[in-house]
Short mmCIF file of C-alpha atoms and ligand atoms in Angstrom, two decimals:
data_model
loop_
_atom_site.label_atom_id
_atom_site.label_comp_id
_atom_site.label_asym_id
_atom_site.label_seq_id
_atom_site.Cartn_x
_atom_site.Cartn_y
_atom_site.Cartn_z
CA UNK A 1 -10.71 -4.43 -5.77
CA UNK A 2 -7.89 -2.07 -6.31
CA UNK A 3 -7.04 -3.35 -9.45
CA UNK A 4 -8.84 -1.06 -11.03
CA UNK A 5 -7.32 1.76 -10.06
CA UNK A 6 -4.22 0.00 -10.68
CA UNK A 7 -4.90 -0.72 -14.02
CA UNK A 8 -6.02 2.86 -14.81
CA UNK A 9 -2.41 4.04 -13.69
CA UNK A 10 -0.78 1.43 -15.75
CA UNK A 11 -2.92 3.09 -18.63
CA UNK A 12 -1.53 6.51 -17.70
CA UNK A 13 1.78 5.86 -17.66
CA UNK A 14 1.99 3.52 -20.68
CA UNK A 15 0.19 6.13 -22.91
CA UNK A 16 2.78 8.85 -21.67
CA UNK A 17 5.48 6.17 -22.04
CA UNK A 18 4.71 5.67 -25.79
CA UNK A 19 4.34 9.31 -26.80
CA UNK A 20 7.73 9.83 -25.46
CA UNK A 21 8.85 6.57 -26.90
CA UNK A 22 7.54 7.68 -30.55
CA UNK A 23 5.33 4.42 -30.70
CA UNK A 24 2.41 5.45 -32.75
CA UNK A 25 0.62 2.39 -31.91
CA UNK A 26 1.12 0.03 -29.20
CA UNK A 27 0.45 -3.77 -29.74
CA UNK A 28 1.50 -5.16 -26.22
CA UNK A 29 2.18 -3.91 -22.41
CA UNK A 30 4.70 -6.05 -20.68
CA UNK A 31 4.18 -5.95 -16.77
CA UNK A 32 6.27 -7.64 -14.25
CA UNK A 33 4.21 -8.21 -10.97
CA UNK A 34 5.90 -9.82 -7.97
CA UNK A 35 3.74 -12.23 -5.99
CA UNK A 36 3.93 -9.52 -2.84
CA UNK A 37 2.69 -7.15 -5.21
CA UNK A 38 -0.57 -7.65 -3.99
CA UNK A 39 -2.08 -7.40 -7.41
CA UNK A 40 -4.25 -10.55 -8.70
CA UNK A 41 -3.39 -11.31 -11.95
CA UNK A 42 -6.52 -12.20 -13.29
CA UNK A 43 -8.39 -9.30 -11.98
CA UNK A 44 -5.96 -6.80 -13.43
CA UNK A 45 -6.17 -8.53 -16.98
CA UNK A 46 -9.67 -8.00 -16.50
CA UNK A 47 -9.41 -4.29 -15.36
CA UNK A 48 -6.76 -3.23 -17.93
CA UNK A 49 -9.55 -3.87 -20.19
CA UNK A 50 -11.99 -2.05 -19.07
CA UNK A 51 -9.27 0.65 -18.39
CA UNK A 52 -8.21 1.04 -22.20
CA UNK A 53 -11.33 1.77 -23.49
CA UNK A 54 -11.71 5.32 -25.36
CA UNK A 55 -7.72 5.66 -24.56
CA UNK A 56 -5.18 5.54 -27.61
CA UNK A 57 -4.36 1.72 -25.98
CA UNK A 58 -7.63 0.33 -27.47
CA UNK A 59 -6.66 -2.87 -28.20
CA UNK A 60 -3.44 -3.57 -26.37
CA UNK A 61 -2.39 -6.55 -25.40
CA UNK A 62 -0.95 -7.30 -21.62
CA UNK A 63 1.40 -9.85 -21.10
CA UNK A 64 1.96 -10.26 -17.39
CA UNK A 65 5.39 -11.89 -15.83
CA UNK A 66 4.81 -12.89 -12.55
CA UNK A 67 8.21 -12.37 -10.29
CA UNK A 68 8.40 -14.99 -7.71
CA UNK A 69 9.95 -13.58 -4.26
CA UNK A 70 13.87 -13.73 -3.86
CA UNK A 71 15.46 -12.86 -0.75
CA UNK A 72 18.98 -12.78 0.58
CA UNK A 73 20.09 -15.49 2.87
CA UNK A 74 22.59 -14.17 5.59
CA UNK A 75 24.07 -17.17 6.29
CA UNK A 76 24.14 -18.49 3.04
CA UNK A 77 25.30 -14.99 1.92
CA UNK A 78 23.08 -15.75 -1.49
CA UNK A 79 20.38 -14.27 -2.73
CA UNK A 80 17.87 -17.42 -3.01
CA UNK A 81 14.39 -17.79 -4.44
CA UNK A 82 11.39 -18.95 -2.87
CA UNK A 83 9.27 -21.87 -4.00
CA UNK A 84 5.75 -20.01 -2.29
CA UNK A 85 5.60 -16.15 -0.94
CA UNK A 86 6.21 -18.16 2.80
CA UNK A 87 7.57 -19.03 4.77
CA UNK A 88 10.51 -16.62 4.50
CA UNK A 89 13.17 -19.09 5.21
CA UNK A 90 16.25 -19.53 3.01
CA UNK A 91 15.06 -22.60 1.01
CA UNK A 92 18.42 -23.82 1.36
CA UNK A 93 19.82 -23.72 4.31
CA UNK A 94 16.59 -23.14 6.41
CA UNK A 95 17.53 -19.94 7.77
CA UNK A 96 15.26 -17.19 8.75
CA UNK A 97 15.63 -13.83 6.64
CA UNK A 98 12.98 -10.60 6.12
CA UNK A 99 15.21 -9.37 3.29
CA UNK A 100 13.31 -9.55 0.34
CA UNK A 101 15.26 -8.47 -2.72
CA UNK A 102 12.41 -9.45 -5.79
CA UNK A 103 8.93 -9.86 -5.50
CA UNK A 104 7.43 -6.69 -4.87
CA UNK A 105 7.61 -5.69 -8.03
CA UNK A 106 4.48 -3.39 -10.14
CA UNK A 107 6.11 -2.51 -13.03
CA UNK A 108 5.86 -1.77 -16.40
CA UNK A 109 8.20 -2.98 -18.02
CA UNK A 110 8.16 -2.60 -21.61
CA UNK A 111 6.20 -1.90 -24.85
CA UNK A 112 5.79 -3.48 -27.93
CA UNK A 113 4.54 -0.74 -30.48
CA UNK A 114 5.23 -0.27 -34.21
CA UNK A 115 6.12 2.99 -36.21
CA UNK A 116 3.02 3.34 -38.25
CA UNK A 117 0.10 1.51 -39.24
CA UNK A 118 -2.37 1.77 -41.49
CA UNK A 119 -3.35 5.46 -40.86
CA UNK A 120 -6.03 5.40 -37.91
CA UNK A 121 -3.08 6.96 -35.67
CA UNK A 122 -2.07 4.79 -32.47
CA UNK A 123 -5.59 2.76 -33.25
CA UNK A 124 -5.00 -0.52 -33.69
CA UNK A 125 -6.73 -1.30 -37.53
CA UNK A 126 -8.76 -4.58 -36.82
CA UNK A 127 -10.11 -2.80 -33.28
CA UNK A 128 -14.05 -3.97 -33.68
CA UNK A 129 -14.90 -3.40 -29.83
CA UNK A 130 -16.37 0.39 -30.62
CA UNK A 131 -19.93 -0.79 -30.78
CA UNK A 132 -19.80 -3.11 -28.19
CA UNK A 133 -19.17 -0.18 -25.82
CA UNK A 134 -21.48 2.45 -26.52
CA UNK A 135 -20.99 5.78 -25.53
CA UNK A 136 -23.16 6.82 -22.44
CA UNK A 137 -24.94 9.75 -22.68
CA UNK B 1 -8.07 -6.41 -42.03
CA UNK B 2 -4.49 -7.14 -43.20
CA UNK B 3 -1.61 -6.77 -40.72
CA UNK B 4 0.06 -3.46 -40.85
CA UNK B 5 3.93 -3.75 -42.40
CA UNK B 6 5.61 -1.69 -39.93
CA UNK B 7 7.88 -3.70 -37.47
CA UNK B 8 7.08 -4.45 -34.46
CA UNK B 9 9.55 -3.16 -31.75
CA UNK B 10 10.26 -3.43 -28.06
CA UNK B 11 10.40 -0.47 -26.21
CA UNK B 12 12.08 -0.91 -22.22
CA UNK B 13 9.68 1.05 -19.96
CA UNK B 14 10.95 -0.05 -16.27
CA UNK B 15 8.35 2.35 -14.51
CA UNK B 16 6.37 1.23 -11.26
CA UNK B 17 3.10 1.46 -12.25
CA UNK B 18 2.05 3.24 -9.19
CA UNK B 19 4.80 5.82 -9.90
CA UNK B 20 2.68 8.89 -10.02
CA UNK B 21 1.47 8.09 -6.57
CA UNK B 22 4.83 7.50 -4.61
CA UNK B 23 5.90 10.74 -6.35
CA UNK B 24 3.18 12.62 -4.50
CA UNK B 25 4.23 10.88 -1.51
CA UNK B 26 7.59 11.59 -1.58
CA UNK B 27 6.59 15.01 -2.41
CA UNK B 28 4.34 14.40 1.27
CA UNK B 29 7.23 12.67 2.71
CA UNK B 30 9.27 16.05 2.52
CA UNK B 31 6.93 18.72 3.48
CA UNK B 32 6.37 15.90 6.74
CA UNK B 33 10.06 16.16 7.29
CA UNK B 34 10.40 19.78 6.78
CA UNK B 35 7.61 20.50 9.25
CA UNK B 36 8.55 17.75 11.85
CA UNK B 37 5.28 16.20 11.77
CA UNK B 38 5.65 12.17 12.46
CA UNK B 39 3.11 10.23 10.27
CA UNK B 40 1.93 6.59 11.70
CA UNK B 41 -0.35 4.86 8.83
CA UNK B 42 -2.80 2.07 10.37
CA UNK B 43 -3.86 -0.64 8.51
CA UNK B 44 -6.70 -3.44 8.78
CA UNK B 45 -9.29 -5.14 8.46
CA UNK B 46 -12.61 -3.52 9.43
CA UNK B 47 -13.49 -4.78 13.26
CA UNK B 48 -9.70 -4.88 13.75
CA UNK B 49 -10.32 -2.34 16.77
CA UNK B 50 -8.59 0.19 14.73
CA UNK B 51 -10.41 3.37 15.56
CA UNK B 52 -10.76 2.39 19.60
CA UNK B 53 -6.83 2.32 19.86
CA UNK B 54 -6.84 5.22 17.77
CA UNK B 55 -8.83 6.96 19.79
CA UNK B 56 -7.16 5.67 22.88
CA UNK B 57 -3.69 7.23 21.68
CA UNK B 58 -5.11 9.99 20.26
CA UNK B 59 -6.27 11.07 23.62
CA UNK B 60 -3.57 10.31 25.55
CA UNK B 61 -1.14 12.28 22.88
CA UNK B 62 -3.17 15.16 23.36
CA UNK B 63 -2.60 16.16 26.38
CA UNK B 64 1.11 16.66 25.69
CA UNK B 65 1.37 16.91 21.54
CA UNK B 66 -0.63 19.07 18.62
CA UNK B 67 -2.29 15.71 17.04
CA UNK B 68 -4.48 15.51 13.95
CA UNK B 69 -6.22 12.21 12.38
CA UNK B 70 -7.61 11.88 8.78
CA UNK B 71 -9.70 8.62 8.27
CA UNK B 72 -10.68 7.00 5.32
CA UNK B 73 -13.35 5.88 4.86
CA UNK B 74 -16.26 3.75 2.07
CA UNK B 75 -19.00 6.49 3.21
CA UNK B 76 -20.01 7.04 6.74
CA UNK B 77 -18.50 9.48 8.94
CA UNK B 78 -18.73 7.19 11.84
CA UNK B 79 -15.24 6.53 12.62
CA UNK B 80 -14.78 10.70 12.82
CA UNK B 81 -16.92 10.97 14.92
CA UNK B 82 -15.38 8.69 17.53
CA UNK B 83 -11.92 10.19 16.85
CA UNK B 84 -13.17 14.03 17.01
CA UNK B 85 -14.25 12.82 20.89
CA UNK B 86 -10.06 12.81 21.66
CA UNK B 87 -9.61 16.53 21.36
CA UNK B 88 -7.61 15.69 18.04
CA UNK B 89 -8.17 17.68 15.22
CA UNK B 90 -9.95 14.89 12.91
CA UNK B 91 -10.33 14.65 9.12
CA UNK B 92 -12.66 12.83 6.81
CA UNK B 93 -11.78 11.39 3.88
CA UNK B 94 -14.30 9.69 1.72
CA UNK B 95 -13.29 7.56 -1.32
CA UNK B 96 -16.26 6.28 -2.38
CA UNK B 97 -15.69 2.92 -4.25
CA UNK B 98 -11.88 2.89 -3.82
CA UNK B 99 -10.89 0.55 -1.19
CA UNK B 100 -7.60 2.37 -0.29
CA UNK B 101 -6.27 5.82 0.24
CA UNK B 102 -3.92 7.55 -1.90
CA UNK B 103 -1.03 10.29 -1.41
CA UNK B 104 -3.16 12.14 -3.76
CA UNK B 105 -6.46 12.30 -1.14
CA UNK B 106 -3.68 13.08 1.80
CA UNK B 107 -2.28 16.44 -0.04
CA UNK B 108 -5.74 17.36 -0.88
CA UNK B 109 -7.22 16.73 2.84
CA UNK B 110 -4.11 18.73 3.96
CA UNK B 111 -4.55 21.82 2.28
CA UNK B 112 -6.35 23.86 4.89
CA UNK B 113 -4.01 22.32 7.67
CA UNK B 114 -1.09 23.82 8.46
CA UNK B 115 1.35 21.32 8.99
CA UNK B 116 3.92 23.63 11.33
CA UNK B 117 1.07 23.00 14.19
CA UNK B 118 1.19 19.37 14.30
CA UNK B 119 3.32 16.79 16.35
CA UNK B 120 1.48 13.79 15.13
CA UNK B 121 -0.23 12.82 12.36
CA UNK B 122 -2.45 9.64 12.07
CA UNK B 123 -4.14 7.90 8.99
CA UNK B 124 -6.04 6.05 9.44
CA UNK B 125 -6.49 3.94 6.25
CA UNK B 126 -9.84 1.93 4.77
CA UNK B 127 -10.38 -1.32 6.78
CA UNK B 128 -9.15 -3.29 4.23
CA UNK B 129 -5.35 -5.50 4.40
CA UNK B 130 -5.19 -6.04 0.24
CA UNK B 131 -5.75 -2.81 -1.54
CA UNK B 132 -3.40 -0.01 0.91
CA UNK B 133 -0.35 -2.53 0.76
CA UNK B 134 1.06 -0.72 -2.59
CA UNK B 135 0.28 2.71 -1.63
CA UNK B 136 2.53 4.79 -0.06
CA UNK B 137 1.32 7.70 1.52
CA UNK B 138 4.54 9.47 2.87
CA UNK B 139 4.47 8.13 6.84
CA UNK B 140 7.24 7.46 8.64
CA UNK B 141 5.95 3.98 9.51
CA UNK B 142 3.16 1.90 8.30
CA UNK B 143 1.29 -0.38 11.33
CA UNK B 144 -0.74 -3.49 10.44
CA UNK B 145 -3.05 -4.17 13.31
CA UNK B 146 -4.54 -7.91 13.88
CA UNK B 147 -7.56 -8.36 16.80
CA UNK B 148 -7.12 -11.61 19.25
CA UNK B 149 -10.71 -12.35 17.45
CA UNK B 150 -9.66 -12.40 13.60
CA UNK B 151 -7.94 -16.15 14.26
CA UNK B 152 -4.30 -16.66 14.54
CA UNK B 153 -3.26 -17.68 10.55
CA UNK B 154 -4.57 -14.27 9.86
CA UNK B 155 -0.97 -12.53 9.02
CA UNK B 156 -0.07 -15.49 6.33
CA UNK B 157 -3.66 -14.81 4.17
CA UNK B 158 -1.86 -11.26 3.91
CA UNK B 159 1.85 -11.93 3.33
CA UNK B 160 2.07 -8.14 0.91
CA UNK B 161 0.46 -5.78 3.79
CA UNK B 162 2.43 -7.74 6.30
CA UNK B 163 5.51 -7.04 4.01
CA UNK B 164 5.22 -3.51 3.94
CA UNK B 165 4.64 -2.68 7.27
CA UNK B 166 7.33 -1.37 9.38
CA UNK B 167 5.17 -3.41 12.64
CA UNK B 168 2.17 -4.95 14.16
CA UNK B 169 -0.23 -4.54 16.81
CA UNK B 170 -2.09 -6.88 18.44
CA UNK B 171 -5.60 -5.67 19.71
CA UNK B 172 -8.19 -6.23 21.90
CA UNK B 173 -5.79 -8.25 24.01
CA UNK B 174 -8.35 -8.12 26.87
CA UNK B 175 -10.27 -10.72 24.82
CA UNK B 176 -7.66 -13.02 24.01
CA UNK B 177 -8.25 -15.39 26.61
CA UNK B 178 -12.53 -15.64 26.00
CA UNK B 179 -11.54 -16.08 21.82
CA UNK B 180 -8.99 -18.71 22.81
CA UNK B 181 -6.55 -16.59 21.12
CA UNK B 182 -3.02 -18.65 21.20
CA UNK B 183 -0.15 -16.18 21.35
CA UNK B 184 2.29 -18.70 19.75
CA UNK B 185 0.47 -19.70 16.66
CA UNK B 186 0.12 -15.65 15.78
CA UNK B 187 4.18 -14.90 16.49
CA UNK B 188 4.49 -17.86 14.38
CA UNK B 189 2.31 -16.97 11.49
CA UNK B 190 3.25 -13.33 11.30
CA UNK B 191 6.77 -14.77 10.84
CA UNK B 192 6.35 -17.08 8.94
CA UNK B 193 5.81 -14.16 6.17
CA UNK B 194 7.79 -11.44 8.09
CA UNK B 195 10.88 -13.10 10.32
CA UNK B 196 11.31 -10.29 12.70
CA UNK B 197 8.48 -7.96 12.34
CA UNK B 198 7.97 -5.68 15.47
CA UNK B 199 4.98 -7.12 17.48
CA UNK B 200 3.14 -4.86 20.24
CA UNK B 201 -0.12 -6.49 22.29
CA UNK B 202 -2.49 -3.68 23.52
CA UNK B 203 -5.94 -3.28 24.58
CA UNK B 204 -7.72 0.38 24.15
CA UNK B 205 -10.30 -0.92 27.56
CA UNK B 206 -7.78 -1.95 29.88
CA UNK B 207 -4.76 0.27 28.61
CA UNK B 208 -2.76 -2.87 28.03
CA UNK B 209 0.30 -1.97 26.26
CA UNK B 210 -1.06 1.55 25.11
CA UNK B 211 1.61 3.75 27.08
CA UNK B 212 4.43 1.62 25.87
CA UNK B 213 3.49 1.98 22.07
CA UNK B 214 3.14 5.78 22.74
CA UNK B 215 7.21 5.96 24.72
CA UNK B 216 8.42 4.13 21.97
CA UNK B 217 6.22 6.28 19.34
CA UNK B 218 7.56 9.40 21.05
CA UNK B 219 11.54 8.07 21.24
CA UNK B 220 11.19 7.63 17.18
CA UNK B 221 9.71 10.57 16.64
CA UNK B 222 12.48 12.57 18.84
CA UNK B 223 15.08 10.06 16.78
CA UNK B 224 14.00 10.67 13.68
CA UNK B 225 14.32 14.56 14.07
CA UNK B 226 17.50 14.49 15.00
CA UNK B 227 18.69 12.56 12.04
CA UNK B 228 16.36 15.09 10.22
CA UNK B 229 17.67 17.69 11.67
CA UNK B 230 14.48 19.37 12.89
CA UNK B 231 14.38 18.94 16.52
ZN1 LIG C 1 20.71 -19.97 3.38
#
């Protein structure tokens, strides 16, 4: 399952993201994920969970938009979307076509922070999952 | 615990979330370039007959090129092994729990190589068609490879790693006839999600197809340096 290391970089990246953003605390991570992404869905809501623990995201939220594959249609000359990942045939008109435009997509696309909150830094307040995961020693 | 007053606001990110790695590997991509080494990435599932071609072309290669492998691998050093028979200089690379290699485990395995003394380089990537799909690892082109005994339909359960391959292979095509392999339903289910898609049929007993995928291996490689330059 490389959702977990997926998740882990999304983690990275949205931490370094909000420092140079100036978000102090970050209520929600908005990720676009194309259905050729090869990332489940459900398995990376999962993992970004377990991948925010201990990291100044504790508590964040991810919303996940899930990009359905568009590609262009040479004969159409149109860029078309496709009901179902395949087959990649122009949904229109039938014809045959490898160029995928949308659909790939692992992205981060935005974050939904605030300026301050109630003094525990980027922590969100009402964060009660600290016991829950103990600190191994 | 009250709400906090401050506003909430939407910042726009619009970063790939792998983009660390495919920095690395365009970092990979250029030192590749710069040193004329071609870079072939194989992808499968395990049992796909991956190493045996490997080791098949590795062989052959090595009479005429400088060729070098590194294999990834859950734990054993099995597949090493086999490869290290070739003559090829061979690398290891174990990842432990993560079911894919990364450009960050090729720069590491590459720093006591020096790059200026190979022709050819070969990864060859966990057995797994899911978790390499996403990661680039700077090779000129990425090679999905599909056995005669995996069943026919096996390209559509795998539309992304189909996607981002540059071709396909078709091994173990000595078998095809005892697994009742049918040709037609595999062209059409590989294009079904890639219209298109490069197809080659070998087999590493008989030889089947093997010198063909090296001419044409060897005509890109010679193409590609001249657009690059290095040749
Ligand atoms: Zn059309």
């Amino acid at each position: 399952m490389h959702e977990l290391s997926i998740a882990y970089s999304l983690a990275e990246i949205a931490v370094e993201a909000a420092e140079e953003a100036g978000l102090k605390q970050v209520k929600a991570l908005y990720v676009k994920l194309g259905v050729l992404s090869g990332v489940a869905k459900e398995a990376l809501l999962f993992s970004f969970d377990v991948a925010i623990q201990g990291t100044p995201l504790e508590g964040a939220r991810l919303i996940v938009e899930e990009v359905p594959v568009k590609v262009f249609c040479p004969d159409c000359q149109e860029a078309r979307i496709l009901p179902a990942p395949f087959p990649m045939r122009c949904p229109v008109c039938g014809g045959k076509t490898g160029q995928v435009l949308e659909g790939r997509e692992m992205e981060l696309s935005a974050l939904e922070g605030g300026d301050s909150n109630a003094g525990d830094g980027i922590y969100p307040a009402d964060c009660g999952n600290s016991s829950e995961y103990p600190e191994e020693k | 615990m009250q709400e906090t007053a401050s506003t909430p606001r939407i910042v726009e990110i619009r970063q790939n979330i792998l983009k660390k790695n495919d920095l690395l590997a365009a970092r990979l991509r250029k030192r590749f370039h710069q040193a004329g080494v071609y870079v072939v990435n194989l992808v499968s599932s395990p049992g796909a007959g991956k190493t045996t071609f490997l080791t098949e072309v590795l062989s052959r290669l090595a009479e005429r090129y400088k060729v070098a492998a590194l294999v990834g691998d859950l734990a054993t050093d099995h597949d090493a092994e086999r490869l290290r028979q070739s003559g090829a200089r061979v690398k290891q690379i174990t990842t432990g729990t993560v079911c894919h290699l990364e450009a960050e485990m090729i720069e590491r395995s590459l720093e006591d190589w020096d790059l200026s003394d190979i022709d050819f380089l070969f990864i060859e990537n966990v057995g797994n068609l899911v978790c390499p799909a996403g990661y680039d690892l700077g090779e000129n082109r990425r090679v999905v490879l599909f056995s005669v005994t995996e069943g026919e339909d096996k390209p559509m359960k795998y539309p992304t790693i189909v996607n981002s391959a540059d071709e396909s292979i078709i091994t173990k095509m000595d078998m095809a006839e005892l697994a009742g392999f049918q040709r037609d339903r595999f062209y059409d289910s590989i294009y079904k999600v890639r219209p298109g898609i490069s197809v080659y049929e070998v087999s590493a007993r008989t030889g089947e197809g093997i010198g063909e995928w090296i001419s044409r291996l060897e005509a890109e490689k010679r193409a590609f340096q001249q657009r690059a330059g290095t040749l």
